[in-house]
Amino acid sequence: MKKFLFLFIFISALGLAQDKTVVKRDPYLQPSAPARTQPLKPEDKIKIIHADKIIKDPEKYEGNQYFTGNVQIEHQGSVLTADEVVLYSEENFAKAIGNTKLQNADGSVITAGEMEYDGNTQKGVARKNVVLTDPKQTIKTDILYYDKLANQAYFNTGGTISDGQNVMYTKSATYFLNTKMIDFVGNVKIDNPQYIIEGVNIKQNQNTKIAEFFGPTTITNRENPKNRVYTERGTYKMETKEAFLNKNSKIFYNDKILTGDDMYYNQITGFGKATGNVTLDDPKERRFIKGGYGEIFEKKDSAMMTRSPYAVKAMEKDSVYFAAEKIISYQKPDTLDVNVKKSYLRAYKKARIYKSNAQGRADSIAFNETDGVMHMYTHPILWSGEKQVTGDKVEAYFNTKNENIDSLKVIGNAFAISKVDSLNLKDEFNQVKGKFMTVYYEKNDIREARVVGNAQSIVYVDDTDQETKQPQRIGITLSACGIIGALFEERALQIISCSIGATSDTYPMSKIEPAKRKFPDFNWNTKDRIRKWQDILVDTPNYDEIKYTGDNELYNQAQEAIEKERAKEEAKKPKRVRK
């Protein structure tokens, strides 16, 4: 009896004539071409598999016949079930109402409150609590448009897509069932237990678990929301948490910001790298580092920059500039208080530093930014005004309140040189040297030096002419002591103390030869001198060496007089005549 009823319904559905009323379709299902004139092949028609009743009511569905009770229809391998189905046989079109479910041959299932389906185009619309499920994810929305030929589904009324690990919220999306690719348009949010992705145009492959970003997108760490990634073009591997960023990208980590043309970041390991126009900004330290290539290690709170890198630490009234072949910055807990982190900066190979009142270079520079202690290693040289300090190692101590240099310690072969008069090009330099030296600053300039161990000095001595009130050169004082205390004045170096085995002699300018006016290791350097901050961007500014003129007139005159006297004495001696 049931088989007979199924057959009767099936024959009736195909054979009974229907009114010619044009069906009201969703705009998505409006035919784009004129209705076909050739009859449909049987395999192309929508088929009624089962229904409890077949009804035709002039007052309902424009008089078209409809089926109720456990209705089941089939088309091209897909089966649609519903409480009620209106079938427009001539148009090969069906409307399903109530508990609709479409089972597709590819394994995907769509459930909804109602559906429309066009057998000619194999397009459909599902409405009211729509759910599309397949082995990869579940889509929920109010209205879903699907195309069996293109094998894709689309919604623009807002919806969610979940795959067991991620829940995606979006206004509009297209799902390609063959490739398992989801194309999100408009504002998108992907919610994961470890992170949140928010963007405006995202494509995600459910097979490979790779998301592509085509607009402003942010990936935020749930555990630490301040740690996030921003990009306007990039790729994200959702399983390995790896981001490949290619446009206007930023990595925010530990209150720092890394930017670059092309970037990579692994959220699991905390490793990131950037190439091209790289900047590492540290707002808390008021310092940034720039270079051609950079790496960050989030868990170690460290970073490295190469390819012509330089760093700038901003201060209230001044800034400090660093450059080298490689710059490293890192933070580590204070040994006295683990809750306090200290910041460090390292510059390796051909390191340079510029500050308005101090400039220097060394093979490497290490700077404790928190405590304001800077170490310069291997052939360090530091300039302040027209004063130069060299040694085996230089330590500079910054006042962390006023951010000025308070003092220097020079360890090993300490040597301080100051130009006697910076307004002329005379070859006149005050010098003090020894094993160790402490240099004190006052008003951003070198004021005093204390030298310990084999201390020696060469000092030009002036006095004021009582008539002209102008300084008058007396001569040069050579001193040697165990400890020397020296005071740097505007145009003079005053030896204020000379103790332990002290010897001191002052020679008039006519009595001291030029070679003794400088120590043998005198090395006044003007070629490599950093005079503006841009000079740190090159290994050396390679300035022309300043040519100084020696004031040897009095000495030469004295030597000439001596030679004349010697000649006279020689002339008085009797000539020996060979017989």
mmCIF file with all atom_site columns, C-alpha atoms in Angstrom, residues 389-540:
data_model
loop_
_atom_site.group_PDB
_atom_site.id
_atom_site.type_symbol
_atom_site.label_atom_id
_atom_site.label_alt_id
_atom_site.label_comp_id
_atom_site.label_asym_id
_atom_site.label_entity_id
_atom_site.label_seq_id
_atom_site.pdbx_PDB_ins_code
_atom_site.Cartn_x
_atom_site.Cartn_y
_atom_site.Cartn_z
_atom_site.occupancy
_atom_site.B_iso_or_equiv
_atom_site.pdbx_formal_charge
_atom_site.auth_seq_id
_atom_site.auth_comp_id
_atom_site.auth_asym_id
_atom_site.auth_atom_id
_atom_site.pdbx_PDB_model_num
ATOM 1   C CA . VAL A 1 389 ? 89.912  60.931 26.750 1.00 0.00 ? 389 VAL A CA 1
ATOM 2   C CA . THR A 1 390 ? 91.337  57.520 25.805 1.00 0.00 ? 390 THR A CA 1
ATOM 3   C CA . GLY A 1 391 ? 92.330  54.363 27.662 1.00 0.00 ? 391 GLY A CA 1
ATOM 4   C CA . ASP A 1 392 ? 92.003  50.585 27.691 1.00 0.00 ? 392 ASP A CA 1
ATOM 5   C CA . LYS A 1 393 ? 88.459  50.864 29.064 1.00 0.00 ? 393 LYS A CA 1
ATOM 6   C CA . VAL A 1 394 ? 86.164  53.803 29.787 1.00 0.00 ? 394 VAL A CA 1
ATOM 7   C CA . GLU A 1 395 ? 83.188  53.772 32.151 1.00 0.00 ? 395 GLU A CA 1
ATOM 8   C CA . ALA A 1 396 ? 80.732  56.675 32.006 1.00 0.00 ? 396 ALA A CA 1
ATOM 9   C CA . TYR A 1 397 ? 78.234  57.354 34.800 1.00 0.00 ? 397 TYR A CA 1
ATOM 10  C CA . PHE A 1 398 ? 75.023  59.193 33.937 1.00 0.00 ? 398 PHE A CA 1
ATOM 11  C CA . ASN A 1 399 ? 72.901  60.992 36.490 1.00 0.00 ? 399 ASN A CA 1
ATOM 12  C CA . THR A 1 400 ? 69.525  59.259 36.023 1.00 0.00 ? 400 THR A CA 1
ATOM 13  C CA . LYS A 1 401 ? 67.658  62.353 37.285 1.00 0.00 ? 401 LYS A CA 1
ATOM 14  C CA . ASN A 1 402 ? 69.146  65.093 35.124 1.00 0.00 ? 402 ASN A CA 1
ATOM 15  C CA . GLU A 1 403 ? 70.396  62.584 32.486 1.00 0.00 ? 403 GLU A CA 1
ATOM 16  C CA . ASN A 1 404 ? 73.824  64.216 32.255 1.00 0.00 ? 404 ASN A CA 1
ATOM 17  C CA . ILE A 1 405 ? 77.218  62.537 32.563 1.00 0.00 ? 405 ILE A CA 1
ATOM 18  C CA . ASP A 1 406 ? 78.509  62.892 36.119 1.00 0.00 ? 406 ASP A CA 1
ATOM 19  C CA . SER A 1 407 ? 81.884  61.231 35.752 1.00 0.00 ? 407 SER A CA 1
ATOM 20  C CA . LEU A 1 408 ? 84.171  58.903 33.814 1.00 0.00 ? 408 LEU A CA 1
ATOM 21  C CA . LYS A 1 409 ? 86.505  56.170 34.932 1.00 0.00 ? 409 LYS A CA 1
ATOM 22  C CA . VAL A 1 410 ? 89.376  55.368 32.602 1.00 0.00 ? 410 VAL A CA 1
ATOM 23  C CA . ILE A 1 411 ? 91.070  52.060 33.372 1.00 0.00 ? 411 ILE A CA 1
ATOM 24  C CA . GLY A 1 412 ? 94.495  51.353 31.929 1.00 0.00 ? 412 GLY A CA 1
ATOM 25  C CA . ASN A 1 413 ? 96.652  53.742 29.864 1.00 0.00 ? 413 ASN A CA 1
ATOM 26  C CA . ALA A 1 414 ? 94.396  56.669 30.738 1.00 0.00 ? 414 ALA A CA 1
ATOM 27  C CA . PHE A 1 415 ? 95.135  59.759 28.656 1.00 0.00 ? 415 PHE A CA 1
ATOM 28  C CA . ALA A 1 416 ? 93.291  63.104 28.658 1.00 0.00 ? 416 ALA A CA 1
ATOM 29  C CA . ILE A 1 417 ? 94.072  65.840 26.116 1.00 0.00 ? 417 ILE A CA 1
ATOM 30  C CA . SER A 1 418 ? 92.595  69.338 25.908 1.00 0.00 ? 418 SER A CA 1
ATOM 31  C CA . LYS A 1 419 ? 93.226  72.014 23.296 1.00 0.00 ? 419 LYS A CA 1
ATOM 32  C CA . VAL A 1 420 ? 94.806  75.050 24.960 1.00 0.00 ? 420 VAL A CA 1
ATOM 33  C CA . ASP A 1 421 ? 92.809  77.471 22.843 1.00 0.00 ? 421 ASP A CA 1
ATOM 34  C CA . SER A 1 422 ? 90.002  76.110 20.713 1.00 0.00 ? 422 SER A CA 1
ATOM 35  C CA . LEU A 1 423 ? 89.798  79.367 18.766 1.00 0.00 ? 423 LEU A CA 1
ATOM 36  C CA . ASN A 1 424 ? 93.146  78.964 17.047 1.00 0.00 ? 424 ASN A CA 1
ATOM 37  C CA . LEU A 1 425 ? 95.032  76.284 15.153 1.00 0.00 ? 425 LEU A CA 1
ATOM 38  C CA . LYS A 1 426 ? 98.170  76.374 17.235 1.00 0.00 ? 426 LYS A CA 1
ATOM 39  C CA . ASP A 1 427 ? 99.706  73.023 17.999 1.00 0.00 ? 427 ASP A CA 1
ATOM 40  C CA . GLU A 1 428 ? 99.225  73.435 21.750 1.00 0.00 ? 428 GLU A CA 1
ATOM 41  C CA . PHE A 1 429 ? 97.638  70.753 23.921 1.00 0.00 ? 429 PHE A CA 1
ATOM 42  C CA . ASN A 1 430 ? 97.466  70.218 27.665 1.00 0.00 ? 430 ASN A CA 1
ATOM 43  C CA . GLN A 1 431 ? 97.932  66.557 28.546 1.00 0.00 ? 431 GLN A CA 1
ATOM 44  C CA . VAL A 1 432 ? 97.609  64.342 31.603 1.00 0.00 ? 432 VAL A CA 1
ATOM 45  C CA . LYS A 1 433 ? 98.048  60.566 31.707 1.00 0.00 ? 433 LYS A CA 1
ATOM 46  C CA . GLY A 1 434 ? 98.536  57.597 34.018 1.00 0.00 ? 434 GLY A CA 1
ATOM 47  C CA . LYS A 1 435 ? 97.332  54.097 34.822 1.00 0.00 ? 435 LYS A CA 1
ATOM 48  C CA . PHE A 1 436 ? 93.887  55.098 36.090 1.00 0.00 ? 436 PHE A CA 1
ATOM 49  C CA . MET A 1 437 ? 91.882  58.285 35.770 1.00 0.00 ? 437 MET A CA 1
ATOM 50  C CA . THR A 1 438 ? 88.611  59.588 37.156 1.00 0.00 ? 438 THR A CA 1
ATOM 51  C CA . VAL A 1 439 ? 87.087  62.489 35.228 1.00 0.00 ? 439 VAL A CA 1
ATOM 52  C CA . TYR A 1 440 ? 84.382  64.681 36.757 1.00 0.00 ? 440 TYR A CA 1
ATOM 53  C CA . TYR A 1 441 ? 81.846  66.727 34.792 1.00 0.00 ? 441 TYR A CA 1
ATOM 54  C CA . GLU A 1 442 ? 80.364  70.064 35.716 1.00 0.00 ? 442 GLU A CA 1
ATOM 55  C CA . LYS A 1 443 ? 77.654  71.749 33.645 1.00 0.00 ? 443 LYS A CA 1
ATOM 56  C CA . ASN A 1 444 ? 78.005  69.110 30.921 1.00 0.00 ? 444 ASN A CA 1
ATOM 57  C CA . ASP A 1 445 ? 81.739  69.671 30.481 1.00 0.00 ? 445 ASP A CA 1
ATOM 58  C CA . ILE A 1 446 ? 84.875  68.001 31.820 1.00 0.00 ? 446 ILE A CA 1
ATOM 59  C CA . ARG A 1 447 ? 85.928  69.929 34.901 1.00 0.00 ? 447 ARG A CA 1
ATOM 60  C CA . GLU A 1 448 ? 88.377  67.857 36.922 1.00 0.00 ? 448 GLU A CA 1
ATOM 61  C CA . ALA A 1 449 ? 90.561  64.767 36.600 1.00 0.00 ? 449 ALA A CA 1
ATOM 62  C CA . ARG A 1 450 ? 92.316  62.613 39.177 1.00 0.00 ? 450 ARG A CA 1
ATOM 63  C CA . VAL A 1 451 ? 95.085  60.385 37.832 1.00 0.00 ? 451 VAL A CA 1
ATOM 64  C CA . VAL A 1 452 ? 96.560  57.511 39.842 1.00 0.00 ? 452 VAL A CA 1
ATOM 65  C CA . GLY A 1 453 ? 99.692  55.532 39.003 1.00 0.00 ? 453 GLY A CA 1
ATOM 66  C CA . ASN A 1 454 ? 102.636 56.853 36.983 1.00 0.00 ? 454 ASN A CA 1
ATOM 67  C CA . ALA A 1 455 ? 100.785 60.146 36.615 1.00 0.00 ? 455 ALA A CA 1
ATOM 68  C CA . GLN A 1 456 ? 102.343 62.641 34.209 1.00 0.00 ? 456 GLN A CA 1
ATOM 69  C CA . SER A 1 457 ? 101.258 65.952 32.763 1.00 0.00 ? 457 SER A CA 1
ATOM 70  C CA . ILE A 1 458 ? 102.317 68.477 30.143 1.00 0.00 ? 458 ILE A CA 1
ATOM 71  C CA . VAL A 1 459 ? 100.694 71.838 30.864 1.00 0.00 ? 459 VAL A CA 1
ATOM 72  C CA . TYR A 1 460 ? 100.997 75.178 29.076 1.00 0.00 ? 460 TYR A CA 1
ATOM 73  C CA . VAL A 1 461 ? 101.379 77.930 31.644 1.00 0.00 ? 461 VAL A CA 1
ATOM 74  C CA . ASP A 1 462 ? 100.150 81.499 31.127 1.00 0.00 ? 462 ASP A CA 1
ATOM 75  C CA . ASP A 1 463 ? 100.220 84.599 33.264 1.00 0.00 ? 463 ASP A CA 1
ATOM 76  C CA . THR A 1 464 ? 98.424  87.925 32.946 1.00 0.00 ? 464 THR A CA 1
ATOM 77  C CA . ASP A 1 465 ? 100.464 90.850 31.660 1.00 0.00 ? 465 ASP A CA 1
ATOM 78  C CA . GLN A 1 466 ? 100.038 93.663 34.167 1.00 0.00 ? 466 GLN A CA 1
ATOM 79  C CA . GLU A 1 467 ? 100.044 96.355 31.502 1.00 0.00 ? 467 GLU A CA 1
ATOM 80  C CA . THR A 1 468 ? 97.953  94.781 28.729 1.00 0.00 ? 468 THR A CA 1
ATOM 81  C CA . LYS A 1 469 ? 95.879  92.542 31.047 1.00 0.00 ? 469 LYS A CA 1
ATOM 82  C CA . GLN A 1 470 ? 96.235  89.865 28.372 1.00 0.00 ? 470 GLN A CA 1
ATOM 83  C CA . PRO A 1 471 ? 97.449  86.313 28.987 1.00 0.00 ? 471 PRO A CA 1
ATOM 84  C CA . GLN A 1 472 ? 101.137 85.897 28.396 1.00 0.00 ? 472 GLN A CA 1
ATOM 85  C CA . ARG A 1 473 ? 102.793 82.564 27.804 1.00 0.00 ? 473 ARG A CA 1
ATOM 86  C CA . ILE A 1 474 ? 105.333 81.665 30.497 1.00 0.00 ? 474 ILE A CA 1
ATOM 87  C CA . GLY A 1 475 ? 106.216 78.213 29.321 1.00 0.00 ? 475 GLY A CA 1
ATOM 88  C CA . ILE A 1 476 ? 105.368 74.536 29.743 1.00 0.00 ? 476 ILE A CA 1
ATOM 89  C CA . THR A 1 477 ? 105.366 72.554 32.986 1.00 0.00 ? 477 THR A CA 1
ATOM 90  C CA . LEU A 1 478 ? 106.283 68.871 32.939 1.00 0.00 ? 478 LEU A CA 1
ATOM 91  C CA . SER A 1 479 ? 105.142 66.969 36.022 1.00 0.00 ? 479 SER A CA 1
ATOM 92  C CA . ALA A 1 480 ? 105.436 63.370 37.199 1.00 0.00 ? 480 ALA A CA 1
ATOM 93  C CA . CYS A 1 481 ? 103.749 62.096 40.369 1.00 0.00 ? 481 CYS A CA 1
ATOM 94  C CA . GLY A 1 482 ? 102.123 59.077 41.890 1.00 0.00 ? 482 GLY A CA 1
ATOM 95  C CA . ILE A 1 483 ? 98.791  60.945 41.923 1.00 0.00 ? 483 ILE A CA 1
ATOM 96  C CA . ILE A 1 484 ? 97.835  64.076 39.990 1.00 0.00 ? 484 ILE A CA 1
ATOM 97  C CA . GLY A 1 485 ? 94.773  66.240 40.527 1.00 0.00 ? 485 GLY A CA 1
ATOM 98  C CA . ALA A 1 486 ? 94.030  68.447 37.511 1.00 0.00 ? 486 ALA A CA 1
ATOM 99  C CA . LEU A 1 487 ? 91.443  71.187 37.010 1.00 0.00 ? 487 LEU A CA 1
ATOM 100 C CA . PHE A 1 488 ? 90.270  71.951 33.459 1.00 0.00 ? 488 PHE A CA 1
ATOM 101 C CA . GLU A 1 489 ? 89.563  75.635 32.947 1.00 0.00 ? 489 GLU A CA 1
ATOM 102 C CA . GLU A 1 490 ? 88.502  77.563 29.872 1.00 0.00 ? 490 GLU A CA 1
ATOM 103 C CA . ARG A 1 491 ? 91.959  77.792 28.337 1.00 0.00 ? 491 ARG A CA 1
ATOM 104 C CA . ALA A 1 492 ? 94.134  76.077 30.904 1.00 0.00 ? 492 ALA A CA 1
ATOM 105 C CA . LEU A 1 493 ? 94.815  72.915 32.815 1.00 0.00 ? 493 LEU A CA 1
ATOM 106 C CA . GLN A 1 494 ? 95.674  73.614 36.428 1.00 0.00 ? 494 GLN A CA 1
ATOM 107 C CA . ILE A 1 495 ? 97.627  70.968 38.316 1.00 0.00 ? 495 ILE A CA 1
ATOM 108 C CA . ILE A 1 496 ? 96.060  71.407 41.733 1.00 0.00 ? 496 ILE A CA 1
ATOM 109 C CA . SER A 1 497 ? 97.876  68.486 43.370 1.00 0.00 ? 497 SER A CA 1
ATOM 110 C CA . CYS A 1 498 ? 100.903 66.369 42.611 1.00 0.00 ? 498 CYS A CA 1
ATOM 111 C CA . SER A 1 499 ? 101.860 63.882 45.294 1.00 0.00 ? 499 SER A CA 1
ATOM 112 C CA . ILE A 1 500 ? 103.960 60.768 45.891 1.00 0.00 ? 500 ILE A CA 1
ATOM 113 C CA . GLY A 1 501 ? 107.394 61.114 44.339 1.00 0.00 ? 501 GLY A CA 1
ATOM 114 C CA . ALA A 1 502 ? 106.500 64.419 42.715 1.00 0.00 ? 502 ALA A CA 1
ATOM 115 C CA . THR A 1 503 ? 108.784 66.145 40.241 1.00 0.00 ? 503 THR A CA 1
ATOM 116 C CA . SER A 1 504 ? 107.753 69.267 38.387 1.00 0.00 ? 504 SER A CA 1
ATOM 117 C CA . ASP A 1 505 ? 109.726 71.581 36.100 1.00 0.00 ? 505 ASP A CA 1
ATOM 118 C CA . THR A 1 506 ? 108.616 74.602 34.101 1.00 0.00 ? 506 THR A CA 1
ATOM 119 C CA . TYR A 1 507 ? 110.458 75.365 30.892 1.00 0.00 ? 507 TYR A CA 1
ATOM 120 C CA . PRO A 1 508 ? 110.220 78.631 28.993 1.00 0.00 ? 508 PRO A CA 1
ATOM 121 C CA . MET A 1 509 ? 109.105 78.245 25.403 1.00 0.00 ? 509 MET A CA 1
ATOM 122 C CA . SER A 1 510 ? 112.642 78.952 24.254 1.00 0.00 ? 510 SER A CA 1
ATOM 123 C CA . LYS A 1 511 ? 114.060 76.081 26.272 1.00 0.00 ? 511 LYS A CA 1
ATOM 124 C CA . ILE A 1 512 ? 111.691 73.175 25.479 1.00 0.00 ? 512 ILE A CA 1
ATOM 125 C CA . GLU A 1 513 ? 111.990 71.464 22.149 1.00 0.00 ? 513 GLU A CA 1
ATOM 126 C CA . PRO A 1 514 ? 108.754 70.678 20.192 1.00 0.00 ? 514 PRO A CA 1
ATOM 127 C CA . ALA A 1 515 ? 109.193 66.893 20.543 1.00 0.00 ? 515 ALA A CA 1
ATOM 128 C CA . LYS A 1 516 ? 108.921 67.178 24.338 1.00 0.00 ? 516 LYS A CA 1
ATOM 129 C CA . ARG A 1 517 ? 105.681 69.164 24.207 1.00 0.00 ? 517 ARG A CA 1
ATOM 130 C CA . LYS A 1 518 ? 103.716 65.955 23.585 1.00 0.00 ? 518 LYS A CA 1
ATOM 131 C CA . PHE A 1 519 ? 103.853 62.513 25.100 1.00 0.00 ? 519 PHE A CA 1
ATOM 132 C CA . PRO A 1 520 ? 105.076 59.796 22.712 1.00 0.00 ? 520 PRO A CA 1
ATOM 133 C CA . ASP A 1 521 ? 101.598 58.191 22.597 1.00 0.00 ? 521 ASP A CA 1
ATOM 134 C CA . PHE A 1 522 ? 99.821  61.506 21.884 1.00 0.00 ? 522 PHE A CA 1
ATOM 135 C CA . ASN A 1 523 ? 96.905  60.668 19.534 1.00 0.00 ? 523 ASN A CA 1
ATOM 136 C CA . TRP A 1 524 ? 94.642  63.690 19.049 1.00 0.00 ? 524 TRP A CA 1
ATOM 137 C CA . ASN A 1 525 ? 92.052  62.403 16.529 1.00 0.00 ? 525 ASN A CA 1
ATOM 138 C CA . THR A 1 526 ? 90.077  64.776 14.317 1.00 0.00 ? 526 THR A CA 1
ATOM 139 C CA . LYS A 1 527 ? 89.459  62.435 11.370 1.00 0.00 ? 527 LYS A CA 1
ATOM 140 C CA . ASP A 1 528 ? 87.159  60.063 13.309 1.00 0.00 ? 528 ASP A CA 1
ATOM 141 C CA . ARG A 1 529 ? 85.686  62.704 15.625 1.00 0.00 ? 529 ARG A CA 1
ATOM 142 C CA . ILE A 1 530 ? 81.873  62.523 15.798 1.00 0.00 ? 530 ILE A CA 1
ATOM 143 C CA . ARG A 1 531 ? 80.594  66.094 15.491 1.00 0.00 ? 531 ARG A CA 1
ATOM 144 C CA . LYS A 1 532 ? 76.885  65.513 14.744 1.00 0.00 ? 532 LYS A CA 1
ATOM 145 C CA . TRP A 1 533 ? 74.589  62.577 15.379 1.00 0.00 ? 533 TRP A CA 1
ATOM 146 C CA . GLN A 1 534 ? 74.490  61.619 11.703 1.00 0.00 ? 534 GLN A CA 1
ATOM 147 C CA . ASP A 1 535 ? 78.227  60.848 11.912 1.00 0.00 ? 535 ASP A CA 1
ATOM 148 C CA . ILE A 1 536 ? 77.433  57.641 13.821 1.00 0.00 ? 536 ILE A CA 1
ATOM 149 C CA . LEU A 1 537 ? 75.698  56.212 10.740 1.00 0.00 ? 537 LEU A CA 1
ATOM 150 C CA . VAL A 1 538 ? 79.067  55.510 9.099  1.00 0.00 ? 538 VAL A CA 1
ATOM 151 C CA . ASP A 1 539 ? 82.151  53.709 10.396 1.00 0.00 ? 539 ASP A CA 1
ATOM 152 C CA . THR A 1 540 ? 83.975  57.036 10.370 1.00 0.00 ? 540 THR A CA 1
#
